[in-house]
PDB file of C-alpha atoms in Angstrom:
ATOM      1  CA  UNK A   1     -25.549  41.017  -3.468  1.00 46.00           C
ATOM      2  CA  UNK A   2     -25.263  37.887  -1.373  1.00 47.00           C
ATOM      3  CA  UNK A   3     -25.564  35.738  -4.468  1.00 48.00           C
ATOM      4  CA  UNK A   4     -22.927  37.791  -6.235  1.00 49.00           C
ATOM      5  CA  UNK A   5     -20.512  37.437  -3.313  1.00 46.00           C
ATOM      6  CA  UNK A   6     -21.134  33.685  -3.265  1.00 47.00           C
ATOM      7  CA  UNK A   7     -19.997  33.370  -6.850  1.00 48.00           C
ATOM      8  CA  UNK A   8     -16.735  35.233  -6.286  1.00 51.00           C
ATOM      9  CA  UNK A   9     -13.663  32.967  -5.985  1.00 56.00           C
ATOM     10  CA  UNK A  10     -12.691  32.487  -2.335  1.00 64.00           C
ATOM     11  CA  UNK A  11      -9.322  34.002  -1.436  1.00 71.00           C
ATOM     12  CA  UNK A  12      -6.754  31.834   0.286  1.00 74.00           C
ATOM     13  CA  UNK A  13      -6.481  32.738   3.952  1.00 84.00           C
ATOM     14  CA  UNK A  14      -2.785  32.998   4.969  1.00 86.00           C
ATOM     15  CA  UNK A  15      -3.569  31.591   8.410  1.00 88.00           C
ATOM     16  CA  UNK A  16      -5.288  28.538   6.933  1.00 88.00           C
ATOM     17  CA  UNK A  17      -2.489  27.996   4.389  1.00 90.00           C
ATOM     18  CA  UNK A  18       0.181  28.298   7.080  1.00 93.00           C
ATOM     19  CA  UNK A  19      -1.599  25.949   9.473  1.00 93.00           C
ATOM     20  CA  UNK A  20      -2.092  23.387   6.672  1.00 93.00           C
ATOM     21  CA  UNK A  21       1.624  23.558   5.741  1.00 94.00           C
ATOM     22  CA  UNK A  22       2.653  23.281   9.380  1.00 96.00           C
ATOM     23  CA  UNK A  23       0.304  20.378  10.043  1.00 96.00           C
ATOM     24  CA  UNK A  24       1.469  18.627   6.894  1.00 95.00           C
ATOM     25  CA  UNK A  25       5.149  18.960   7.809  1.00 95.00           C
ATOM     26  CA  UNK A  26       4.505  17.685  11.345  1.00 97.00           C
ATOM     27  CA  UNK A  27       2.399  14.749  10.083  1.00 97.00           C
ATOM     28  CA  UNK A  28       4.938  13.822   7.376  1.00 96.00           C
ATOM     29  CA  UNK A  29       7.786  14.032   9.917  1.00 97.00           C
ATOM     30  CA  UNK A  30       5.864  11.841  12.347  1.00 97.00           C
ATOM     31  CA  UNK A  31       5.144   9.405   9.510  1.00 96.00           C
ATOM     32  CA  UNK A  32       8.835   9.056   8.651  1.00 96.00           C
ATOM     33  CA  UNK A  33       9.740   8.657  12.307  1.00 97.00           C
ATOM     34  CA  UNK A  34       7.087   5.982  12.864  1.00 97.00           C
ATOM     35  CA  UNK A  35       8.076   4.057   9.702  1.00 96.00           C
ATOM     36  CA  UNK A  36      11.648   3.985  10.984  1.00 96.00           C
ATOM     37  CA  UNK A  37      10.390   2.941  14.452  1.00 96.00           C
ATOM     38  CA  UNK A  38       8.315   0.145  12.868  1.00 96.00           C
ATOM     39  CA  UNK A  39      11.452  -1.105  11.084  1.00 95.00           C
ATOM     40  CA  UNK A  40      13.445  -1.014  14.346  1.00 94.00           C
ATOM     41  CA  UNK A  41      10.703  -2.927  16.172  1.00 95.00           C
ATOM     42  CA  UNK A  42      10.504  -5.251  13.172  1.00 93.00           C
ATOM     43  CA  UNK A  43      14.180  -6.140  13.657  1.00 92.00           C
ATOM     44  CA  UNK A  44      13.410  -7.117  17.270  1.00 92.00           C
ATOM     45  CA  UNK A  45      10.275  -9.000  16.224  1.00 90.00           C
ATOM     46  CA  UNK A  46      12.178 -11.009  13.612  1.00 86.00           C
ATOM     47  CA  UNK A  47      14.901 -11.865  16.100  1.00 85.00           C
ATOM     48  CA  UNK A  48      12.338 -13.595  18.285  1.00 80.00           C
ATOM     49  CA  UNK A  49      11.018 -10.916  20.666  1.00 81.00           C
ATOM     50  CA  UNK A  50       7.320 -11.727  20.419  1.00 79.00           C
ATOM     51  CA  UNK A  51       6.097  -8.506  22.082  1.00 88.00           C
ATOM     52  CA  UNK A  52       7.935  -6.479  19.436  1.00 91.00           C
ATOM     53  CA  UNK A  53       5.303  -7.540  16.864  1.00 91.00           C
ATOM     54  CA  UNK A  54       2.730  -5.511  18.816  1.00 93.00           C
ATOM     55  CA  UNK A  55       5.032  -2.495  18.821  1.00 95.00           C
ATOM     56  CA  UNK A  56       5.657  -2.944  15.084  1.00 95.00           C
ATOM     57  CA  UNK A  57       1.889  -3.041  14.594  1.00 95.00           C
ATOM     58  CA  UNK A  58       1.350   0.064  16.732  1.00 96.00           C
ATOM     59  CA  UNK A  59       4.093   1.997  14.956  1.00 97.00           C
ATOM     60  CA  UNK A  60       2.773   0.874  11.549  1.00 96.00           C
ATOM     61  CA  UNK A  61      -0.800   1.872  12.426  1.00 96.00           C
ATOM     62  CA  UNK A  62       0.411   5.209  13.802  1.00 96.00           C
ATOM     63  CA  UNK A  63       2.447   5.809  10.649  1.00 97.00           C
ATOM     64  CA  UNK A  64      -0.589   5.058   8.463  1.00 96.00           C
ATOM     65  CA  UNK A  65      -2.681   7.504  10.536  1.00 96.00           C
ATOM     66  CA  UNK A  66      -0.020  10.221  10.179  1.00 96.00           C
ATOM     67  CA  UNK A  67       0.162   9.686   6.428  1.00 96.00           C
ATOM     68  CA  UNK A  68      -3.621   9.929   6.219  1.00 95.00           C
ATOM     69  CA  UNK A  69      -3.564  13.256   8.089  1.00 96.00           C
ATOM     70  CA  UNK A  70      -0.701  14.526   5.880  1.00 96.00           C
ATOM     71  CA  UNK A  71      -2.604  13.600   2.704  1.00 94.00           C
ATOM     72  CA  UNK A  72      -5.839  15.207   3.896  1.00 93.00           C
ATOM     73  CA  UNK A  73      -3.931  18.386   4.783  1.00 94.00           C
ATOM     74  CA  UNK A  74      -2.124  18.328   1.418  1.00 93.00           C
ATOM     75  CA  UNK A  75      -5.457  18.156  -0.392  1.00 90.00           C
ATOM     76  CA  UNK A  76      -6.815  20.976   1.788  1.00 90.00           C
ATOM     77  CA  UNK A  77      -3.735  23.095   1.104  1.00 91.00           C
ATOM     78  CA  UNK A  78      -3.991  22.608  -2.667  1.00 89.00           C
ATOM     79  CA  UNK A  79      -7.680  23.529  -2.535  1.00 87.00           C
ATOM     80  CA  UNK A  80      -6.893  26.577  -0.418  1.00 87.00           C
ATOM     81  CA  UNK A  81      -4.248  27.702  -2.929  1.00 87.00           C
ATOM     82  CA  UNK A  82      -6.671  27.193  -5.795  1.00 82.00           C
ATOM     83  CA  UNK A  83      -4.565  24.459  -7.441  1.00 79.00           C
ATOM     84  CA  UNK A  84      -7.493  22.098  -7.004  1.00 77.00           C
ATOM     85  CA  UNK A  85     -11.035  23.274  -7.459  1.00 70.00           C
ATOM     86  CA  UNK A  86     -13.810  21.936  -5.304  1.00 62.00           C
ATOM     87  CA  UNK A  87     -14.043  19.231  -7.965  1.00 57.00           C
ATOM     88  CA  UNK A  88     -17.078  17.415  -9.239  1.00 56.00           C
ATOM     89  CA  UNK A  89     -19.690  16.347  -6.752  1.00 52.00           C
ATOM     90  CA  UNK A  90     -19.525  12.769  -5.609  1.00 50.00           C
ATOM     91  CA  UNK A  91     -21.276  10.492  -8.087  1.00 48.00           C
ATOM     92  CA  UNK A  92     -24.946   9.843  -7.871  1.00 42.00           C
ATOM     93  CA  UNK A  93     -27.504  10.117 -10.634  1.00 37.00           C
ATOM     94  CA  UNK A  94     -27.218  11.876 -13.955  1.00 35.00           C
ATOM     95  CA  UNK A  95     -26.632  10.425 -17.375  1.00 33.00           C
ATOM     96  CA  UNK A  96     -22.895  10.149 -17.019  1.00 34.00           C
ATOM     97  CA  UNK A  97     -23.143   8.224 -13.768  1.00 33.00           C
ATOM     98  CA  UNK A  98     -25.711   5.782 -15.094  1.00 33.00           C
ATOM     99  CA  UNK A  99     -23.694   4.889 -18.186  1.00 31.00           C
TER     100      UNK A  99
ATOM    101  CA  UNK B   1      15.944 -30.427   4.889  1.00 67.00           C
ATOM    102  CA  UNK B   2      16.485 -28.530   8.168  1.00 76.00           C
ATOM    103  CA  UNK B   3      13.656 -27.997  10.614  1.00 76.00           C
ATOM    104  CA  UNK B   4      13.346 -24.231  10.054  1.00 76.00           C
ATOM    105  CA  UNK B   5      13.234 -24.843   6.293  1.00 79.00           C
ATOM    106  CA  UNK B   6      10.477 -27.417   6.668  1.00 85.00           C
ATOM    107  CA  UNK B   7       8.500 -25.067   8.913  1.00 86.00           C
ATOM    108  CA  UNK B   8       8.912 -22.258   6.415  1.00 85.00           C
ATOM    109  CA  UNK B   9       7.683 -24.438   3.546  1.00 88.00           C
ATOM    110  CA  UNK B  10       4.633 -25.537   5.530  1.00 91.00           C
ATOM    111  CA  UNK B  11       3.788 -21.934   6.382  1.00 92.00           C
ATOM    112  CA  UNK B  12       4.267 -20.825   2.769  1.00 92.00           C
ATOM    113  CA  UNK B  13       1.963 -23.655   1.585  1.00 94.00           C
ATOM    114  CA  UNK B  14      -0.632 -22.579   4.174  1.00 95.00           C
ATOM    115  CA  UNK B  15      -0.361 -18.990   2.933  1.00 96.00           C
ATOM    116  CA  UNK B  16      -0.849 -20.012  -0.710  1.00 96.00           C
ATOM    117  CA  UNK B  17      -3.884 -22.166   0.227  1.00 97.00           C
ATOM    118  CA  UNK B  18      -5.453 -19.381   2.290  1.00 97.00           C
ATOM    119  CA  UNK B  19      -4.758 -16.855  -0.490  1.00 97.00           C
ATOM    120  CA  UNK B  20      -6.541 -19.148  -2.984  1.00 97.00           C
ATOM    121  CA  UNK B  21      -9.551 -19.511  -0.651  1.00 97.00           C
ATOM    122  CA  UNK B  22      -9.683 -15.747  -0.088  1.00 96.00           C
ATOM    123  CA  UNK B  23      -9.479 -15.025  -3.819  1.00 96.00           C
ATOM    124  CA  UNK B  24     -12.287 -17.525  -4.475  1.00 96.00           C
ATOM    125  CA  UNK B  25     -14.440 -15.823  -1.826  1.00 95.00           C
ATOM    126  CA  UNK B  26     -13.591 -12.395  -3.265  1.00 94.00           C
ATOM    127  CA  UNK B  27     -14.639 -13.553  -6.734  1.00 92.00           C
ATOM    128  CA  UNK B  28     -17.927 -14.999  -5.522  1.00 90.00           C
ATOM    129  CA  UNK B  29     -21.154 -13.237  -6.421  1.00 88.00           C
ATOM    130  CA  UNK B  30     -22.765 -14.543  -3.215  1.00 88.00           C
ATOM    131  CA  UNK B  31     -22.614 -11.826  -0.506  1.00 87.00           C
ATOM    132  CA  UNK B  32     -22.588 -14.458   2.279  1.00 89.00           C
ATOM    133  CA  UNK B  33     -19.387 -15.941   0.907  1.00 90.00           C
ATOM    134  CA  UNK B  34     -17.974 -12.468   0.574  1.00 88.00           C
ATOM    135  CA  UNK B  35     -18.593 -11.838   4.266  1.00 90.00           C
ATOM    136  CA  UNK B  36     -16.462 -14.876   5.145  1.00 93.00           C
ATOM    137  CA  UNK B  37     -13.456 -12.838   4.081  1.00 95.00           C
ATOM    138  CA  UNK B  38     -13.397 -11.220   7.529  1.00 95.00           C
ATOM    139  CA  UNK B  39     -11.851 -14.540   8.562  1.00 96.00           C
ATOM    140  CA  UNK B  40      -9.517 -15.215   5.635  1.00 96.00           C
ATOM    141  CA  UNK B  41      -8.133 -11.816   4.619  1.00 96.00           C
ATOM    142  CA  UNK B  42      -6.779 -10.681   8.022  1.00 96.00           C
ATOM    143  CA  UNK B  43      -5.006 -14.044   8.440  1.00 96.00           C
ATOM    144  CA  UNK B  44      -2.975 -13.743   5.214  1.00 96.00           C
ATOM    145  CA  UNK B  45      -0.152 -11.392   6.179  1.00 96.00           C
ATOM    146  CA  UNK B  46       0.437 -12.830   9.694  1.00 94.00           C
ATOM    147  CA  UNK B  47       0.865 -16.240   8.049  1.00 94.00           C
ATOM    148  CA  UNK B  48       3.320 -14.811   5.547  1.00 94.00           C
ATOM    149  CA  UNK B  49       5.235 -12.988   8.307  1.00 91.00           C
ATOM    150  CA  UNK B  50       5.452 -16.192  10.389  1.00 86.00           C
ATOM    151  CA  UNK B  51       6.921 -17.996   7.377  1.00 81.00           C
ATOM    152  CA  UNK B  52       9.659 -15.395   7.111  1.00 70.00           C
ATOM    153  CA  UNK B  53      10.810 -15.782  10.719  1.00 52.00           C
ATOM    154  CA  UNK B  54      12.129 -19.263  10.081  1.00 47.00           C
ATOM    155  CA  UNK B  55      14.381 -18.127   7.238  1.00 48.00           C
ATOM    156  CA  UNK B  56      18.051 -19.047   7.716  1.00 46.00           C
ATOM    157  CA  UNK B  57      20.134 -15.904   8.103  1.00 47.00           C
ATOM    158  CA  UNK B  58      22.962 -14.960   5.752  1.00 48.00           C
ATOM    159  CA  UNK B  59      24.754 -11.756   4.762  1.00 52.00           C
ATOM    160  CA  UNK B  60      26.166  -8.937   6.906  1.00 62.00           C
ATOM    161  CA  UNK B  61      24.501  -8.550  10.304  1.00 68.00           C
ATOM    162  CA  UNK B  62      23.465  -4.901   9.915  1.00 72.00           C
ATOM    163  CA  UNK B  63      22.074  -5.255   6.413  1.00 75.00           C
ATOM    164  CA  UNK B  64      20.350  -8.496   7.366  1.00 82.00           C
ATOM    165  CA  UNK B  65      18.734  -6.903  10.407  1.00 86.00           C
ATOM    166  CA  UNK B  66      17.438  -4.001   8.318  1.00 87.00           C
ATOM    167  CA  UNK B  67      16.088  -6.383   5.673  1.00 90.00           C
ATOM    168  CA  UNK B  68      14.145  -8.330   8.262  1.00 90.00           C
ATOM    169  CA  UNK B  69      12.932  -5.211  10.051  1.00 93.00           C
ATOM    170  CA  UNK B  70      11.782  -3.531   6.841  1.00 95.00           C
ATOM    171  CA  UNK B  71       9.961  -6.679   5.761  1.00 95.00           C
ATOM    172  CA  UNK B  72       8.245  -7.000   9.158  1.00 94.00           C
ATOM    173  CA  UNK B  73       7.214  -3.319   9.102  1.00 96.00           C
ATOM    174  CA  UNK B  74       5.919  -3.582   5.504  1.00 97.00           C
ATOM    175  CA  UNK B  75       3.933  -6.725   6.261  1.00 96.00           C
ATOM    176  CA  UNK B  76       2.455  -5.234   9.429  1.00 96.00           C
ATOM    177  CA  UNK B  77       1.391  -2.051   7.619  1.00 97.00           C
ATOM    178  CA  UNK B  78      -0.030  -4.170   4.775  1.00 97.00           C
ATOM    179  CA  UNK B  79      -2.059  -6.110   7.330  1.00 97.00           C
ATOM    180  CA  UNK B  80      -3.498  -2.811   8.626  1.00 96.00           C
ATOM    181  CA  UNK B  81      -4.386  -1.974   5.007  1.00 96.00           C
ATOM    182  CA  UNK B  82      -5.987  -5.371   4.424  1.00 96.00           C
ATOM    183  CA  UNK B  83      -8.208  -4.938   7.470  1.00 96.00           C
ATOM    184  CA  UNK B  84      -9.089  -1.341   6.524  1.00 96.00           C
ATOM    185  CA  UNK B  85     -10.116  -2.375   3.006  1.00 94.00           C
ATOM    186  CA  UNK B  86     -12.570  -4.974   4.299  1.00 93.00           C
ATOM    187  CA  UNK B  87     -14.985  -2.088   4.864  1.00 92.00           C
ATOM    188  CA  UNK B  88     -16.615  -0.389   1.867  1.00 88.00           C
ATOM    189  CA  UNK B  89     -16.511   3.331   1.026  1.00 88.00           C
ATOM    190  CA  UNK B  90     -14.138   6.247   0.525  1.00 90.00           C
ATOM    191  CA  UNK B  91     -12.962   6.404   4.139  1.00 92.00           C
ATOM    192  CA  UNK B  92     -11.870   2.790   4.082  1.00 94.00           C
ATOM    193  CA  UNK B  93     -10.081   3.393   0.801  1.00 93.00           C
ATOM    194  CA  UNK B  94      -8.234   6.380   2.314  1.00 95.00           C
ATOM    195  CA  UNK B  95      -7.201   4.347   5.374  1.00 95.00           C
ATOM    196  CA  UNK B  96      -6.111   1.471   3.162  1.00 96.00           C
ATOM    197  CA  UNK B  97      -4.022   3.723   0.926  1.00 96.00           C
ATOM    198  CA  UNK B  98      -2.321   5.289   3.971  1.00 97.00           C
ATOM    199  CA  UNK B  99      -1.448   1.878   5.368  1.00 97.00           C
ATOM    200  CA  UNK B 100      -0.135   0.574   2.049  1.00 97.00           C
ATOM    201  CA  UNK B 101       1.750   3.844   1.496  1.00 97.00           C
ATOM    202  CA  UNK B 102       3.490   3.128   4.803  1.00 97.00           C
ATOM    203  CA  UNK B 103       4.219  -0.450   3.675  1.00 97.00           C
ATOM    204  CA  UNK B 104       5.793   0.842   0.454  1.00 97.00           C
ATOM    205  CA  UNK B 105       7.961   3.249   2.461  1.00 97.00           C
ATOM    206  CA  UNK B 106       9.253   0.291   4.481  1.00 97.00           C
ATOM    207  CA  UNK B 107       9.867  -1.832   1.364  1.00 96.00           C
ATOM    208  CA  UNK B 108      11.582   1.033  -0.468  1.00 96.00           C
ATOM    209  CA  UNK B 109      13.773   1.901   2.563  1.00 95.00           C
ATOM    210  CA  UNK B 110      15.556  -1.430   2.131  1.00 93.00           C
ATOM    211  CA  UNK B 111      15.441  -1.599  -1.662  1.00 94.00           C
ATOM    212  CA  UNK B 112      17.069   1.848  -1.980  1.00 93.00           C
ATOM    213  CA  UNK B 113      20.099   0.500  -0.074  1.00 90.00           C
ATOM    214  CA  UNK B 114      20.397  -2.356  -2.554  1.00 90.00           C
ATOM    215  CA  UNK B 115      20.308  -0.128  -5.668  1.00 90.00           C
ATOM    216  CA  UNK B 116      22.870  -0.806  -8.405  1.00 88.00           C
ATOM    217  CA  UNK B 117      25.139   2.176  -9.130  1.00 85.00           C
ATOM    218  CA  UNK B 118      23.798   4.108 -12.113  1.00 84.00           C
ATOM    219  CA  UNK B 119      20.458   2.305 -12.053  1.00 85.00           C
ATOM    220  CA  UNK B 120      18.547   5.428 -11.034  1.00 78.00           C
ATOM    221  CA  UNK B 121      19.474   7.240 -14.243  1.00 82.00           C
ATOM    222  CA  UNK B 122      18.726   4.213 -16.408  1.00 86.00           C
ATOM    223  CA  UNK B 123      15.291   3.834 -14.825  1.00 89.00           C
ATOM    224  CA  UNK B 124      14.311   7.512 -15.086  1.00 91.00           C
ATOM    225  CA  UNK B 125      11.922   6.929 -18.060  1.00 91.00           C
ATOM    226  CA  UNK B 126      10.210   4.073 -16.167  1.00 92.00           C
ATOM    227  CA  UNK B 127       9.888   6.293 -13.086  1.00 93.00           C
ATOM    228  CA  UNK B 128       8.428   9.094 -15.221  1.00 94.00           C
ATOM    229  CA  UNK B 129       5.907   6.729 -16.848  1.00 93.00           C
ATOM    230  CA  UNK B 130       4.823   5.399 -13.457  1.00 93.00           C
ATOM    231  CA  UNK B 131       4.502   8.942 -12.094  1.00 94.00           C
ATOM    232  CA  UNK B 132       2.229   9.867 -15.022  1.00 94.00           C
ATOM    233  CA  UNK B 133       0.177   6.756 -14.297  1.00 92.00           C
ATOM    234  CA  UNK B 134      -0.105   7.796 -10.633  1.00 93.00           C
ATOM    235  CA  UNK B 135      -1.386  11.234 -11.624  1.00 93.00           C
ATOM    236  CA  UNK B 136      -3.844   9.583 -14.031  1.00 93.00           C
ATOM    237  CA  UNK B 137      -5.140   7.357 -11.244  1.00 92.00           C
ATOM    238  CA  UNK B 138      -5.524  10.457  -9.048  1.00 93.00           C
ATOM    239  CA  UNK B 139      -7.556  12.209 -11.739  1.00 92.00           C
ATOM    240  CA  UNK B 140      -9.798   9.136 -12.145  1.00 91.00           C
ATOM    241  CA  UNK B 141     -10.243   8.931  -8.357  1.00 92.00           C
ATOM    242  CA  UNK B 142     -11.124  12.641  -8.199  1.00 90.00           C
ATOM    243  CA  UNK B 143     -13.958  12.061 -10.633  1.00 88.00           C
ATOM    244  CA  UNK B 144     -15.429   9.630  -8.139  1.00 86.00           C
ATOM    245  CA  UNK B 145     -14.800  11.774  -5.071  1.00 88.00           C
ATOM    246  CA  UNK B 146     -12.768  15.021  -4.831  1.00 87.00           C
ATOM    247  CA  UNK B 147     -11.140  13.988  -1.568  1.00 87.00           C
ATOM    248  CA  UNK B 148      -9.620  10.858  -3.126  1.00 91.00           C
ATOM    249  CA  UNK B 149      -7.568  12.646  -5.803  1.00 92.00           C
ATOM    250  CA  UNK B 150      -4.460  13.746  -3.885  1.00 93.00           C
ATOM    251  CA  UNK B 151      -4.204  10.610  -1.685  1.00 94.00           C
ATOM    252  CA  UNK B 152      -4.532   8.344  -4.757  1.00 95.00           C
ATOM    253  CA  UNK B 153      -1.763  10.202  -6.594  1.00 95.00           C
ATOM    254  CA  UNK B 154       0.448  10.101  -3.484  1.00 95.00           C
ATOM    255  CA  UNK B 155      -0.211   6.386  -3.047  1.00 96.00           C
ATOM    256  CA  UNK B 156       0.561   5.788  -6.734  1.00 96.00           C
ATOM    257  CA  UNK B 157       3.891   7.575  -6.290  1.00 96.00           C
ATOM    258  CA  UNK B 158       4.713   5.434  -3.221  1.00 96.00           C
ATOM    259  CA  UNK B 159       3.916   2.277  -5.186  1.00 96.00           C
ATOM    260  CA  UNK B 160       6.018   3.549  -8.090  1.00 96.00           C
ATOM    261  CA  UNK B 161       8.939   4.100  -5.695  1.00 95.00           C
ATOM    262  CA  UNK B 162       8.755   0.466  -4.584  1.00 96.00           C
ATOM    263  CA  UNK B 163       8.556  -0.677  -8.222  1.00 96.00           C
ATOM    264  CA  UNK B 164      11.503   1.449  -9.389  1.00 95.00           C
ATOM    265  CA  UNK B 165      13.688   0.554  -6.399  1.00 95.00           C
ATOM    266  CA  UNK B 166      12.865  -3.140  -6.919  1.00 95.00           C
ATOM    267  CA  UNK B 167      13.917  -2.835 -10.575  1.00 94.00           C
ATOM    268  CA  UNK B 168      17.127  -1.078  -9.523  1.00 94.00           C
ATOM    269  CA  UNK B 169      17.997  -3.528  -6.736  1.00 93.00           C
ATOM    270  CA  UNK B 170      21.224  -5.455  -6.893  1.00 91.00           C
ATOM    271  CA  UNK B 171      21.771  -8.840  -5.282  1.00 89.00           C
ATOM    272  CA  UNK B 172      21.646 -12.529  -6.120  1.00 93.00           C
ATOM    273  CA  UNK B 173      19.854 -13.206  -9.463  1.00 93.00           C
ATOM    274  CA  UNK B 174      17.025 -15.111  -7.798  1.00 94.00           C
ATOM    275  CA  UNK B 175      16.382 -12.299  -5.317  1.00 94.00           C
ATOM    276  CA  UNK B 176      16.333  -9.755  -8.150  1.00 95.00           C
ATOM    277  CA  UNK B 177      13.885 -11.845 -10.170  1.00 96.00           C
ATOM    278  CA  UNK B 178      11.575 -12.315  -7.171  1.00 96.00           C
ATOM    279  CA  UNK B 179      11.661  -8.636  -6.234  1.00 96.00           C
ATOM    280  CA  UNK B 180      10.958  -7.468  -9.775  1.00 96.00           C
ATOM    281  CA  UNK B 181       8.118  -9.963 -10.213  1.00 97.00           C
ATOM    282  CA  UNK B 182       6.680  -8.944  -6.845  1.00 97.00           C
ATOM    283  CA  UNK B 183       6.775  -5.231  -7.678  1.00 96.00           C
ATOM    284  CA  UNK B 184       5.224  -5.881 -11.091  1.00 96.00           C
ATOM    285  CA  UNK B 185       2.448  -7.987  -9.543  1.00 97.00           C
ATOM    286  CA  UNK B 186       1.767  -5.156  -7.035  1.00 97.00           C
ATOM    287  CA  UNK B 187       1.482  -2.663  -9.908  1.00 96.00           C
ATOM    288  CA  UNK B 188      -0.906  -4.944 -11.802  1.00 96.00           C
ATOM    289  CA  UNK B 189      -2.989  -5.567  -8.684  1.00 96.00           C
ATOM    290  CA  UNK B 190      -3.378  -1.877  -7.886  1.00 95.00           C
ATOM    291  CA  UNK B 191      -4.066  -1.009 -11.520  1.00 94.00           C
ATOM    292  CA  UNK B 192      -6.975  -3.490 -11.560  1.00 94.00           C
ATOM    293  CA  UNK B 193      -8.137  -2.148  -8.192  1.00 93.00           C
ATOM    294  CA  UNK B 194      -8.048   1.439  -9.490  1.00 91.00           C
ATOM    295  CA  UNK B 195     -10.083   0.444 -12.545  1.00 91.00           C
ATOM    296  CA  UNK B 196     -12.642  -1.337 -10.335  1.00 90.00           C
ATOM    297  CA  UNK B 197     -12.909   1.523  -7.844  1.00 87.00           C
ATOM    298  CA  UNK B 198     -12.786   4.550 -10.110  1.00 87.00           C
ATOM    299  CA  UNK B 199     -13.597   3.588 -13.684  1.00 86.00           C
ATOM    300  CA  UNK B 200     -15.670   0.415 -13.918  1.00 85.00           C
ATOM    301  CA  UNK B 201     -17.814   0.468 -10.785  1.00 81.00           C
ATOM    302  CA  UNK B 202     -20.123  -2.298 -11.989  1.00 84.00           C
ATOM    303  CA  UNK B 203     -17.270  -4.678 -12.788  1.00 85.00           C
ATOM    304  CA  UNK B 204     -17.790  -8.448 -12.288  1.00 89.00           C
ATOM    305  CA  UNK B 205     -16.662  -9.984  -8.940  1.00 88.00           C
ATOM    306  CA  UNK B 206     -14.028 -11.986 -10.846  1.00 90.00           C
ATOM    307  CA  UNK B 207     -12.038  -8.772 -11.094  1.00 92.00           C
ATOM    308  CA  UNK B 208     -11.822  -8.624  -7.290  1.00 92.00           C
ATOM    309  CA  UNK B 209     -10.447 -12.155  -7.335  1.00 95.00           C
ATOM    310  CA  UNK B 210      -7.834 -10.987  -9.849  1.00 96.00           C
ATOM    311  CA  UNK B 211      -6.885  -8.140  -7.479  1.00 96.00           C
ATOM    312  CA  UNK B 212      -6.405 -10.611  -4.633  1.00 97.00           C
ATOM    313  CA  UNK B 213      -4.469 -13.188  -6.689  1.00 97.00           C
ATOM    314  CA  UNK B 214      -1.993 -10.560  -7.911  1.00 97.00           C
ATOM    315  CA  UNK B 215      -1.800  -8.859  -4.493  1.00 97.00           C
ATOM    316  CA  UNK B 216      -1.154 -12.007  -2.446  1.00 97.00           C
ATOM    317  CA  UNK B 217       1.293 -13.157  -5.136  1.00 97.00           C
ATOM    318  CA  UNK B 218       3.092  -9.813  -4.929  1.00 97.00           C
ATOM    319  CA  UNK B 219       3.435 -10.021  -1.131  1.00 97.00           C
ATOM    320  CA  UNK B 220       4.791 -13.571  -1.375  1.00 96.00           C
ATOM    321  CA  UNK B 221       7.273 -12.711  -4.133  1.00 96.00           C
ATOM    322  CA  UNK B 222       8.503  -9.619  -2.275  1.00 96.00           C
ATOM    323  CA  UNK B 223       8.901 -11.604   0.968  1.00 95.00           C
ATOM    324  CA  UNK B 224      10.856 -14.352  -0.821  1.00 93.00           C
ATOM    325  CA  UNK B 225      12.962 -11.747  -2.627  1.00 94.00           C
ATOM    326  CA  UNK B 226      13.738  -9.915   0.618  1.00 93.00           C
ATOM    327  CA  UNK B 227      14.928 -13.020   2.465  1.00 88.00           C
ATOM    328  CA  UNK B 228      17.292 -13.810  -0.430  1.00 90.00           C
ATOM    329  CA  UNK B 229      18.585 -10.262  -0.774  1.00 88.00           C
ATOM    330  CA  UNK B 230      21.431 -10.695   1.722  1.00 81.00           C
ATOM    331  CA  UNK B 231      22.435 -14.193   0.631  1.00 72.00           C
TER     332      UNK B 231
END
């Protein structure tokens, strides 16, 4: 019975889907905000304010981190909705991999 | 030649020299030489950014400020990506793609403003072809590791946005030529990188040198195109 249940396709949990969507929207919004902040700090940096380069760097790094979170959540959401399967296992061994 | 111009030329020459050294190290089969890249690769973008600061300013003040800011933000995010990609593995690749995705957002934010009227419709087939390519890269990445599929497609779409907006950009002929060449070089660089990472894992080190030559060339061409955009 346990084996049978394991084979059955997992149903998408509404709570997980909702939290992934919410997290994705927040992360994407933060990404856009931080890209725009990096550009604003970049204007200051280019006009000779040396410290603004650090702020541009911080905003750029923060934006990259937010985009990473948004992409991870997007992948999780698509998996949860069944659009993406679990996919092939990471490579390692087998005829195909050794070719 | 004015002093800022001379300084800019010196910094550009230093960037080209460092890029050549880094590409040679990347193409070396000797792991010790490869490790030296922790010194060369992170120095590339700061050198390029320093060269841009000395550029004489032209054009409207608001547009000029945005051009400079977008370029600074794109170069800073690219630097984060360069550092992230020094490490091997999927996590480093994910971090690198996020950083370069951010850089493309900064590049595209300025290029969109410079778009020729009607260019978007004319470039729709190019955009569609690049989008298909991005999905293809995502599928190839997913074969290597399931968690790389979506981020690779998203990164491919960000890169395509930069490429299409660079093709659509209006401005002085020289700026347009530089921007288009830069975007094309970026596409070529990332295509080779995708092949190395997801299709041909046992590729020769020379291919990594090709990635670096096209990538550093792309950053230089985009930087030169940006500073001429408001002329």
